[in-house]
Amino acid sequence: MSDSSVALAVSLEEEPAAGSVVARPPRRRLPTEEAPWVRRLLIALAVGFLALFLLLPLITVFMEAFRKGGGAFMEAFADPAALDAIILTLAVAVIAVPANLVFGIAAAWAIAKFEFRGKAFLVTLIDLPFSVSPVVAGLVYVLLYANHGLFGGLLQSAGIQIIFALPGIVLATIFVTFPFIARELIPLMEELGNTDEEAALTLGASGWRMFWTVTLPNVKWALLYGVLLCNARAMGEFGAVSVVSGHIRGYTNTMPLHIEILYNEYQFVAAFAVASLLAALALVTLGIKSWLEHRYASDLAAGHRH
Amino acid sequence: MELDIRNLTKTFGSTAALHGVDLKVASGELLALLGPSGSGKTTLLRCVAGLEIPSGGQILFGGEDASLKSVQERQIGFVFQHYALFKHLTIADNISYGLRVRPRRSRPSAAVIRDKVEELLSLIQLPGYGGRYPSQLSGGQRQRVALARALAVEPRVLLLDEPFGALDAKVRKELRLWLREFHDRTGHTTLFVTHDQEEALDLADRVVVMSEGRIEQEGSPEDIYDRPATPFVFDFIGESVRLDIRVDKGRPFVGQQEVSIPKLPPLLFDGPAKLYVRPEHVAFRRDGEGLWATVVSLHRSGSSRRIGFRADGTDVVIEALTPADREPPRIGDRAALEIRAAGLFSG
């Protein structure tokens, strides 16, 4: 294989020499191109880093999960606490993601379509969950809604339990995942402007009708992209949920919390088995995300990427 | 459907976009709103459409006050500069959109809608294009689809906002001719906004020239071009040079020489004035009566040649246009200018 390619290269080299004397122009680099060794070094550095810090841990999760065979792996899910954790995680996502879908569309609509005072502040506020530690978010909810908290007395007298219960976990998750959908929609909606909506109105469509037939189809791929990221984060959130949940096994334990408990109890196979489920979710999310980006690149917002 | 716009004002924050505009549009008329950007022409159009809420005044559709009606109630057809076709819908679905969004009671049946779409597609000379998507069409084709979509709802008035603005020069001219023909066949009352004077003068029955939120002049394209009523219209429409002159005892003087200008109304003032002259209205001879001047510049532009003359004893330069195949004078030659038409305004 390598011999024949060398022979081919040689014969090609010889050809110009048979005719006139052609001086091969020296290969020159573009001004923006690095030297080959710099390129190789940069690529090696990036690949090495990714392999060491991202790929290797991911493989380890699956290896640890299956270390004692498929039977031990399945056993982890036979534990009713694990099942409860999975169901709770799904329930939280089922509530938090649609809530953020509605809030995200509303916020993006307000920011992209209207001019009002305090708009810049609202945009900054939407980004707050990105910049604040999730633990802080959890603590704030405890401060507000726990029995000794600001609204604690009021809620207690009404018989509503928020902290150490499902509502608290949902609230903390909504807080942490709020920016994903809004952030995806705002640049796209700003770029699209109002003209399509105006066209629909002049054709007699009601505002509601216009939203469903024009606005939503225009942003649907960006919206799906945002929902996907929002869902992945909602299912994987640890910090904020950990503070408000109270770790009541079989009641307020989500998958990430359940994994931590198993790990602390030295049940490594079970911990990694549940972790592998979360990791698989991440891989599926990544796959769909890449497919969306590849397929609908032009329909997704140009400016902003996570 | 005739339109009657009465004392319409519109302010955005503290800036006024329209200062009390009065305009009547006859039924079946094709009217151009012409002006530079910021003249208020698009604001006026959007107020008629109901996409902008006027700050004052009235808009009457066929004698009935529509000022307080919503966009949907006004039953207008609006065509946008960048087409605003719904890119996720086929051409047929775009055209039928206005029919399909009607409440069930007044919605035509699927068969009627299908026939209507076919009829409109052949009207805009795109039969068989119903199944395609907007991205598969050229700019000119898209704008025709946008027009068909606007017409599908049988609007009372058709409003076009810079309809050819996004197209290249050749397509723009073709589509302009096509629209004129189309209007002659269908006879919709049509208002269209443009900043391109050639387009307005070529296409419209009547042209309304706007500047800074006011109507400067309205009239037939010939009126506007041949008899500009204000210095602004003289400046904006066609080509002209502005000369600083003086009126003495009702007679215009350029420097020390009196100029005779035919068809000028009697001058009822004395003092400084501005004379607007179009190059094609200036003729020159080597001898005889006229405004004596010296050739100071020569430019060839396409099929014609423009010659600059400086009037004796002044800094005033007047340009004349002659066919390029005529033997040009040389710089420094002297000639007598005859001004065949001009506009004169005091100040």
XYZ file of C-alpha atoms in Angstrom:
653
model
C 0.000 0.000 0.000
C 2.594 2.519 1.091
C 5.036 1.241 -1.555
C 2.656 1.805 -4.426
C 1.800 5.293 -3.235
C 5.473 6.164 -3.066
C 5.977 4.844 -6.598
C 3.065 6.928 -7.787
C 4.483 9.989 -6.088
C 7.837 9.435 -7.737
C 6.382 9.013 -11.210
C 4.406 12.224 -10.769
C 7.510 14.022 -9.598
C 9.377 12.972 -12.679
C 6.821 14.081 -15.213
C 7.540 17.829 -15.390
C 11.244 17.112 -15.629
C 10.639 15.300 -18.952
C 9.419 18.549 -20.498
C 10.970 21.917 -19.839
C 12.689 22.805 -16.603
C 9.884 23.768 -14.283
C 10.939 25.171 -10.959
C 8.349 24.130 -8.395
C 7.225 27.293 -6.585
C 8.140 27.110 -2.904
C 5.147 26.092 -0.828
C 4.119 29.202 1.034
C 1.856 29.430 4.035
C -1.128 31.748 4.194
C -0.570 34.585 6.673
C -3.327 33.178 8.908
C -2.012 29.621 8.788
C 0.200 28.266 11.564
C 3.303 26.165 11.012
C 2.553 22.406 10.758
C 4.153 21.590 14.107
C 2.056 24.276 15.824
C -1.082 22.854 14.275
C -0.232 19.308 15.324
C 0.579 20.429 18.829
C -2.687 22.323 19.213
C -4.734 19.401 17.897
C -2.908 16.933 20.139
C -3.429 19.193 23.125
C -7.161 19.557 22.490
C -7.721 15.865 21.798
C -5.579 14.799 24.757
C -7.359 17.121 27.110
C -10.812 16.026 25.944
C -9.862 12.346 26.167
C -8.431 12.685 29.646
C -11.078 14.864 31.205
C -14.269 14.019 29.275
C -14.075 10.782 27.352
C -12.206 8.719 29.946
C -14.608 9.555 32.806
C -17.567 8.778 30.557
C -16.131 5.371 29.676
C -15.324 4.753 33.334
C -18.943 5.360 34.310
C -20.115 2.596 31.997
C -17.212 0.301 32.901
C -17.889 0.658 36.622
C -21.596 0.127 36.062
C -21.011 -3.186 34.305
C -17.993 -4.283 36.401
C -19.905 -7.068 38.092
C -21.891 -7.983 34.986
C -25.331 -7.212 33.644
C -27.089 -8.861 36.581
C -25.580 -6.537 39.165
C -26.341 -3.629 36.837
C -30.022 -4.548 36.645
C -30.146 -5.134 40.386
C -29.490 -1.435 40.948
C -32.788 -0.690 39.239
C -34.667 -3.339 41.183
C -34.205 -1.218 44.304
C -37.528 0.612 44.845
C -35.606 3.735 45.954
C -33.891 3.855 42.550
C -37.208 3.522 40.765
C -38.712 6.259 42.912
C -35.728 8.487 42.122
C -36.178 7.917 38.373
C -39.909 8.620 38.576
C -39.325 11.775 40.630
C -36.680 13.013 38.187
C -39.045 12.466 35.277
C -41.888 14.162 37.154
C -39.728 17.206 37.895
C -38.687 17.468 34.245
C -42.284 17.052 33.069
C -43.322 20.037 35.195
C -40.223 22.240 34.933
C -39.613 22.002 31.176
C -43.145 23.009 30.049
C -43.128 25.803 32.643
C -39.873 27.129 31.230
C -41.240 26.663 27.712
C -44.088 29.042 28.486
C -41.934 31.475 30.487
C -39.162 31.348 27.896
C -41.461 32.118 24.966
C -43.144 34.915 26.923
C -39.815 36.462 27.927
C -38.345 36.150 24.442
C -41.497 37.642 22.927
C -41.411 40.592 25.316
C -37.726 41.251 24.728
C -37.633 40.716 20.969
C -40.877 42.427 19.982
C -41.303 45.356 22.363
C -39.327 48.350 23.501
C -39.732 49.121 27.171
C -37.815 50.552 30.088
C -35.733 48.057 32.002
C -35.381 45.706 29.027
C -31.610 45.438 29.467
C -32.180 44.629 33.138
C -34.626 41.868 32.223
C -32.081 40.331 29.836
C -29.471 40.361 32.597
C -31.954 38.849 35.015
C -32.627 35.967 32.635
C -28.900 35.225 32.671
C -28.743 35.229 36.472
C -29.107 31.435 36.858
C -26.059 31.032 34.601
C -23.912 33.163 36.858
C -25.172 32.272 40.324
C -24.207 29.039 42.035
C -27.135 26.572 42.123
C -26.524 26.060 45.834
C -27.271 29.738 46.418
C -30.504 29.361 44.449
C -31.494 26.416 46.628
C -30.690 28.288 49.826
C -32.783 31.271 48.715
C -35.794 29.018 48.247
C -35.232 27.508 51.675
C -35.047 31.009 53.115
C -38.328 31.963 51.466
C -40.470 28.848 51.716
C -39.152 26.718 54.597
C -41.232 26.514 57.774
C -39.097 29.174 59.440
C -38.790 31.156 56.200
C -40.430 34.360 54.987
C -43.623 32.739 53.656
C -43.238 29.685 55.889
C -45.970 30.593 58.382
C -48.428 31.441 55.642
C -47.758 28.219 53.739
C -47.873 26.117 56.882
C -51.258 27.466 57.897
C -52.507 26.690 54.374
C -51.073 23.189 54.705
C -48.715 23.586 51.754
C -45.293 21.956 51.979
C -42.756 23.345 49.514
C -39.303 22.721 50.911
C -38.365 19.033 51.369
C -41.118 18.176 48.868
C -41.796 18.047 45.154
C -42.773 21.758 44.756
C -39.411 22.880 46.146
C -37.483 20.581 43.818
C -39.521 21.813 40.851
C -38.995 25.476 41.819
C -35.236 25.009 42.191
C -35.074 23.189 38.854
C -37.074 25.900 37.088
C -34.717 28.513 38.495
C -31.607 26.746 37.299
C -32.949 25.892 33.821
C -34.782 29.142 33.083
C -32.250 30.722 30.673
C -31.950 27.775 28.281
C -35.119 28.320 26.249
C -35.321 32.125 26.540
C -31.650 32.524 25.568
C -32.143 30.348 22.517
C -35.191 32.262 21.290
C -34.247 35.905 21.949
C -31.541 36.364 19.274
C -33.578 34.499 16.672
C -36.771 36.433 17.338
C -34.864 39.715 17.311
C -33.355 38.810 13.973
C -36.697 37.798 12.470
C -38.408 41.050 13.451
C -42.134 41.694 13.202
C -42.769 41.615 9.475
C -44.100 38.055 9.210
C -46.449 38.737 12.107
C -47.632 41.961 10.514
C -48.241 40.122 7.257
C -50.403 37.584 9.086
C -52.395 40.357 10.784
C -53.039 42.203 7.517
C -54.345 38.925 6.114
C -56.934 38.840 8.878
C -55.345 36.436 11.367
C -56.081 36.981 15.054
C -53.137 37.422 17.411
C -53.539 33.883 18.730
C -53.802 32.419 15.249
C -50.766 34.432 14.145
C -48.740 33.037 17.044
C -49.539 29.406 16.221
C -49.261 29.633 12.437
C -46.414 32.103 11.967
C -44.367 32.885 15.078
C -44.080 29.359 16.448
C -43.182 27.659 13.132
C -40.514 30.327 12.588
C -38.760 29.472 15.840
C -39.629 25.789 16.229
C -36.131 24.362 15.753
C -34.529 26.852 18.105
C -37.310 26.089 20.553
C -36.738 22.343 20.320
C -33.019 22.926 20.793
C -33.707 24.980 23.916
C -36.126 22.390 25.283
C -33.544 19.678 24.780
C -30.849 21.527 26.701
C -33.335 22.580 29.361
C -34.469 18.978 29.827
C -30.930 17.636 30.096
C -30.111 20.157 32.769
C -33.416 19.652 34.602
C -32.760 15.912 34.932
C -29.120 16.326 35.883
C -29.361 19.227 38.331
C -27.717 18.447 41.664
C -26.775 21.531 43.679
C -29.991 23.498 43.963
C -32.114 20.365 44.270
C -29.828 18.940 46.939
C -30.441 21.952 49.193
C -34.250 21.934 48.944
C -34.933 18.208 48.768
C -33.940 16.978 52.232
C -32.790 13.640 50.748
C -35.821 11.688 51.921
C -35.258 8.309 50.317
C -38.127 7.171 48.103
C -39.783 10.536 48.470
C -37.598 13.529 47.580
C -34.559 11.875 46.041
C -33.916 12.600 42.386
C -31.499 10.510 40.338
C -28.406 12.667 40.965
C -29.147 12.701 44.711
C -29.768 8.965 44.724
C -26.416 8.390 43.022
C -24.649 10.422 45.683
C -26.284 8.465 48.500
C -25.380 5.128 46.895
C -21.824 6.280 46.411
C -21.490 7.445 49.995
C -22.756 4.020 51.108
C -20.013 2.324 49.054
C -22.562 0.764 46.655
C -20.348 1.583 43.693
C -21.953 -0.674 41.090
C -25.437 0.606 41.882
C -24.229 4.225 41.938
C -22.552 3.888 38.564
C -25.482 1.962 37.114
C -27.855 4.853 37.847
C -25.136 7.298 36.758
C -24.820 5.460 33.457
C -28.518 6.094 32.845
C -27.948 9.837 33.282
C -24.854 9.628 31.093
C -26.851 7.823 28.410
C -29.419 10.608 28.555
C -26.607 13.107 28.021
C -25.347 11.173 25.006
C -28.822 11.008 23.463
C -29.231 14.751 24.071
C -25.882 15.400 22.451
C -26.826 13.250 19.471
C -30.149 15.002 18.866
C -28.506 18.388 19.437
C -25.844 17.679 16.814
C -28.463 16.429 14.395
C -30.560 19.580 14.943
C -27.535 21.796 14.439
C -26.533 19.960 11.310
C -30.005 19.777 9.811
C -31.439 23.169 10.763
C -28.336 25.301 11.209
C -29.845 28.203 9.304
C -33.071 28.109 11.320
C -31.283 28.227 14.650
C -30.135 31.517 16.070
C -26.782 32.548 14.680
C -25.407 34.446 17.615
C -25.626 32.254 20.652
C -24.363 28.755 21.311
C -23.860 26.830 24.505
C -63.013 51.950 -2.595
C -61.984 55.577 -2.194
C -59.765 56.702 0.652
C -59.959 59.974 2.491
C -57.151 60.902 4.851
C -57.906 63.951 6.979
C -55.371 65.938 8.966
C -53.412 62.823 9.909
C -50.633 63.296 12.454
C -48.223 60.806 13.939
C -45.528 61.371 16.504
C -42.980 58.842 17.713
C -41.943 59.960 21.166
C -41.034 63.598 20.653
C -40.395 63.444 16.896
C -43.239 64.096 14.515
C -43.402 61.758 11.518
C -46.563 63.225 9.992
C -47.741 66.836 10.327
C -51.437 66.921 9.442
C -51.577 65.142 6.095
C -54.699 65.510 3.934
C -55.056 63.178 0.986
C -57.874 61.811 -1.116
C -57.419 58.667 -3.192
C -59.996 57.934 -5.877
C -61.425 54.469 -6.331
C -59.273 52.405 -8.682
C -56.433 54.913 -8.617
C -52.781 53.874 -8.574
C -51.107 56.423 -6.333
C -47.420 56.726 -5.478
C -46.149 58.177 -2.216
C -42.723 59.470 -3.150
C -40.120 60.952 -0.868
C -36.665 60.522 0.630
C -36.236 58.281 3.672
C -37.675 59.892 6.767
C -40.294 61.799 4.791
C -43.155 59.952 6.494
C -44.387 58.064 3.448
C -44.094 54.613 5.011
C -45.617 55.866 8.260
C -48.581 57.200 6.276
C -49.016 53.843 4.535
C -48.781 51.917 7.809
C -51.347 54.240 9.391
C -53.740 53.479 6.537
C -53.089 49.764 7.057
C -53.671 49.995 10.792
C -50.159 48.785 11.586
C -49.425 52.179 13.144
C -51.834 54.091 15.358
C -52.106 57.752 14.268
C -51.727 60.434 16.924
C -54.530 62.467 15.368
C -56.770 62.830 12.340
C -59.031 60.454 10.492
C -58.833 57.818 7.795
C -62.036 57.138 5.890
C -62.538 54.010 3.805
C -65.371 54.708 1.351
C -66.767 57.439 3.583
C -66.698 55.264 6.703
C -64.311 56.125 9.520
C -61.733 53.345 9.875
C -59.444 55.180 12.300
C -60.437 53.021 15.242
C -60.626 49.736 13.362
C -58.055 47.001 13.842
C -55.760 45.812 11.063
C -57.927 42.738 10.507
C -61.159 44.739 10.267
C -59.803 47.114 7.649
C -59.593 44.434 4.957
C -56.498 45.771 3.299
C -53.866 43.977 1.297
C -50.309 44.801 2.313
C -47.149 43.936 0.401
C -43.841 44.274 2.247
C -40.458 45.264 0.848
C -38.898 41.936 1.815
C -41.983 39.922 0.776
C -42.615 38.519 4.286
C -43.692 35.189 2.821
C -44.148 32.437 5.405
C -41.119 30.310 4.657
C -42.478 27.137 6.267
C -45.560 27.164 4.027
C -45.827 26.273 0.342
C -46.683 28.954 -2.188
C -50.272 27.683 -2.313
C -50.546 27.749 1.492
C -49.046 31.226 1.581
C -51.604 32.512 -0.922
C -54.529 30.849 0.837
C -53.389 31.881 4.340
C -55.799 34.812 4.594
C -58.727 32.577 3.623
C -57.756 29.714 5.922
C -57.461 31.876 9.045
C -61.032 33.109 8.726
C -63.517 31.972 11.356
C -65.284 28.775 10.346
C -68.519 30.604 9.474
C -66.962 32.763 6.767
C -64.222 30.377 5.659
C -64.575 29.177 2.077
C -64.559 25.423 1.450
C -61.305 23.648 0.622
C -62.358 23.317 -3.023
C -63.143 27.023 -3.340
C -59.783 27.882 -1.751
C -57.987 25.551 -4.161
C -59.662 27.152 -7.172
C -58.890 30.625 -5.860
C -55.200 29.734 -5.440
C -55.033 28.342 -8.985
C -56.700 31.458 -10.336
C -54.276 33.743 -8.503
C -51.258 31.668 -9.518
C -52.156 32.075 -13.173
C -52.881 35.767 -12.593
C -49.327 36.277 -11.337
C -48.020 34.051 -14.140
C -46.719 31.332 -11.844
C -49.074 28.439 -12.609
C -47.870 25.114 -11.227
C -45.732 26.762 -8.550
C -48.219 26.042 -5.739
C -46.263 23.141 -4.266
C -42.947 24.961 -4.001
C -41.526 26.811 -1.051
C -40.604 30.521 -1.026
C -36.886 29.706 -0.822
C -37.128 28.011 -4.229
C -38.331 31.203 -5.932
C -36.465 34.269 -7.185
C -36.996 37.680 -5.616
C -39.310 38.870 -8.363
C -41.374 35.681 -8.166
C -41.623 35.972 -4.392
C -42.930 39.507 -4.642
C -45.579 38.383 -7.112
C -46.598 35.638 -4.675
C -46.776 38.244 -1.902
C -49.099 40.274 -4.130
C -51.279 37.227 -4.827
C -51.444 36.477 -1.101
C -52.577 40.043 -0.420
C -55.198 39.858 -3.191
C -56.605 36.485 -2.075
C -58.550 38.127 0.749
C -60.158 40.522 -1.760
C -58.892 43.653 -0.050
C -60.647 46.985 -0.334
C -57.341 48.784 -0.737
C -53.943 47.479 -1.802
C -50.933 48.943 0.022
C -47.395 48.331 -1.213
C -44.381 49.349 0.864
C -41.335 49.763 -1.400
C -42.435 46.645 -3.291
C -39.453 46.611 -5.630
C -36.874 47.893 -3.162
C -35.165 44.538 -2.612
C -34.903 43.603 -6.290
C -32.103 44.273 -8.732
C -32.491 46.970 -11.379
C -33.542 44.770 -14.279
C -36.163 42.736 -12.400
C -37.378 45.942 -10.812
C -38.149 47.474 -14.215
C -39.854 44.338 -15.505
C -41.977 43.995 -12.418
C -42.897 47.664 -12.549
C -44.322 47.300 -16.055
C -46.022 44.105 -14.983
C -47.648 45.816 -11.992
C -48.939 48.663 -14.166
C -50.553 46.159 -16.527
C -51.819 44.147 -13.586
C -53.428 47.212 -12.074
C -55.070 48.140 -15.354
C -56.642 44.667 -15.459
C -57.685 44.303 -11.826
C -58.372 47.941 -10.909
C -57.658 47.861 -7.174
C -57.295 51.147 -5.383
C -53.562 51.035 -4.797
C -51.157 53.079 -2.699
C -47.498 52.384 -3.076
C -44.508 53.849 -1.331
C -41.217 54.431 -3.101
C -38.128 56.571 -2.880
C -37.390 55.968 -6.560
C -38.767 58.870 -8.587
C -38.433 57.007 -11.872
C -40.608 54.255 -10.452
C -43.220 56.694 -9.186
C -43.352 58.765 -12.370
C -43.426 55.651 -14.550
C -46.055 53.698 -12.710
C -48.518 55.945 -10.933
C -51.676 57.725 -12.052
C -50.897 60.348 -9.477
C -47.787 61.078 -7.448
C -47.702 62.552 -3.964
C -44.299 63.980 -3.078
C -43.603 64.031 0.647
C -40.909 65.640 2.735
C -40.504 65.809 6.502
C -43.992 64.574 7.237
C -45.755 66.919 4.865
C -47.119 66.704 1.346
C -45.039 68.967 -0.894
C -47.009 68.454 -4.063
C -49.546 66.076 -5.528
C -50.366 65.705 -9.180
C -49.954 63.671 -12.337
C -46.413 62.481 -13.103
C -46.244 65.182 -15.781
C -47.301 67.888 -13.354
C -44.687 66.784 -10.882
C -41.869 66.661 -13.375
C -42.736 69.655 -15.575
C -44.247 71.974 -12.992
C -42.606 71.398 -9.609
C -44.446 73.530 -7.098
C -41.773 73.920 -4.431
C -37.976 74.186 -4.236
C -37.940 70.740 -2.584
C -39.713 69.073 -5.501
C -37.399 70.826 -7.958
C -34.421 69.480 -6.019
C -35.776 65.987 -5.460
C -37.354 65.223 -8.832
C -35.138 65.117 -11.871
C -32.010 67.171 -12.166
C -31.737 70.885 -11.655
C -29.264 73.565 -10.723
C -30.130 76.255 -8.236
C -29.062 79.789 -9.103
C -28.970 82.689 -6.686
C -30.519 85.596 -8.556
C -32.125 88.939 -7.861
C -35.546 90.309 -8.805
C -35.650 94.002 -9.573
C -38.940 95.704 -10.404
C -40.488 92.341 -11.253
C -37.644 91.332 -13.605
C -35.108 88.570 -12.847
C -31.386 89.395 -13.073
C -28.374 87.066 -13.108
C -25.517 89.368 -12.170
C -26.086 92.478 -14.254
C -27.901 90.667 -17.077
C -31.636 90.351 -17.250
C -32.859 86.844 -18.119
C -36.064 86.182 -19.949
C -37.867 83.053 -18.870
C -41.020 82.044 -20.714
C -44.207 80.947 -18.896
C -43.167 82.464 -15.588
C -46.014 83.975 -13.571
C -45.697 87.722 -12.862
C -43.169 88.351 -10.079
C -44.808 90.269 -7.250
C -41.691 90.791 -5.163
C -38.244 92.369 -5.345
C -35.015 91.105 -3.811
C -32.999 87.885 -3.725
C -34.508 84.762 -5.294
C -33.647 81.207 -6.275
C -33.941 80.048 -9.849
C -34.199 76.298 -10.520
C -33.206 75.260 -14.027
C -33.136 71.772 -15.541
C -30.147 71.118 -17.838
C -32.412 69.994 -20.674
C -34.152 73.385 -20.584
C -30.970 75.299 -21.353
C -29.990 75.987 -24.980
C -26.934 77.877 -26.159
C -25.893 79.779 -29.275
C -22.674 81.418 -30.285
C -24.369 84.729 -31.038
C -27.641 86.534 -30.613
C -29.796 87.399 -27.624
C -29.521 85.625 -24.304
C -27.656 85.292 -21.060
C -23.975 85.639 -21.956
C -21.706 83.110 -20.352
C -18.342 81.307 -20.676
C -17.837 77.540 -21.003
C -16.086 76.291 -17.841
C -16.596 72.512 -17.925
C -17.386 69.622 -20.269
C -18.541 66.158 -19.212
C -19.555 63.217 -21.324
C -22.227 61.035 -19.701
C -23.626 58.222 -21.819
C -25.517 59.493 -24.830
C -25.361 63.139 -23.803
C -22.858 65.763 -22.888
C -23.210 68.290 -20.098
C -21.627 71.677 -20.490
C -21.078 74.102 -17.625
C -21.412 77.826 -18.316
C -20.478 80.610 -15.946
C -22.742 83.635 -16.377
C -20.802 86.837 -17.001
C -19.897 88.811 -13.919
C -21.077 86.091 -11.487
C -19.985 82.788 -9.907
C -23.217 81.198 -11.077
C -22.676 78.011 -13.125
C -25.521 76.788 -15.340
C -25.423 73.343 -16.920
C -26.790 72.493 -20.343
C -27.414 69.059 -21.821
C -26.674 68.369 -25.488
C -26.489 65.205 -27.569
C -23.004 63.723 -27.477
C -22.728 63.617 -31.270
C -23.102 67.386 -31.542
C -19.794 69.259 -31.851
C -19.064 70.553 -28.334
C -17.725 74.049 -27.632
C -14.280 74.413 -26.073
C -13.534 75.608 -22.581
C -13.336 79.385 -22.609
C -15.782 79.754 -25.535
C -18.513 82.304 -25.068
C -22.182 81.651 -25.730
C -25.640 83.145 -25.299
C -27.886 80.953 -23.102
C -31.593 80.613 -23.556
C -33.531 79.311 -20.549
C -36.701 77.676 -21.895
C -38.295 76.878 -18.539
C -37.434 77.389 -14.902
C -38.891 77.744 -11.446
C -38.410 80.925 -9.447
C -38.877 81.177 -5.690
C -38.224 84.188 -3.483
C -35.636 83.979 -0.725
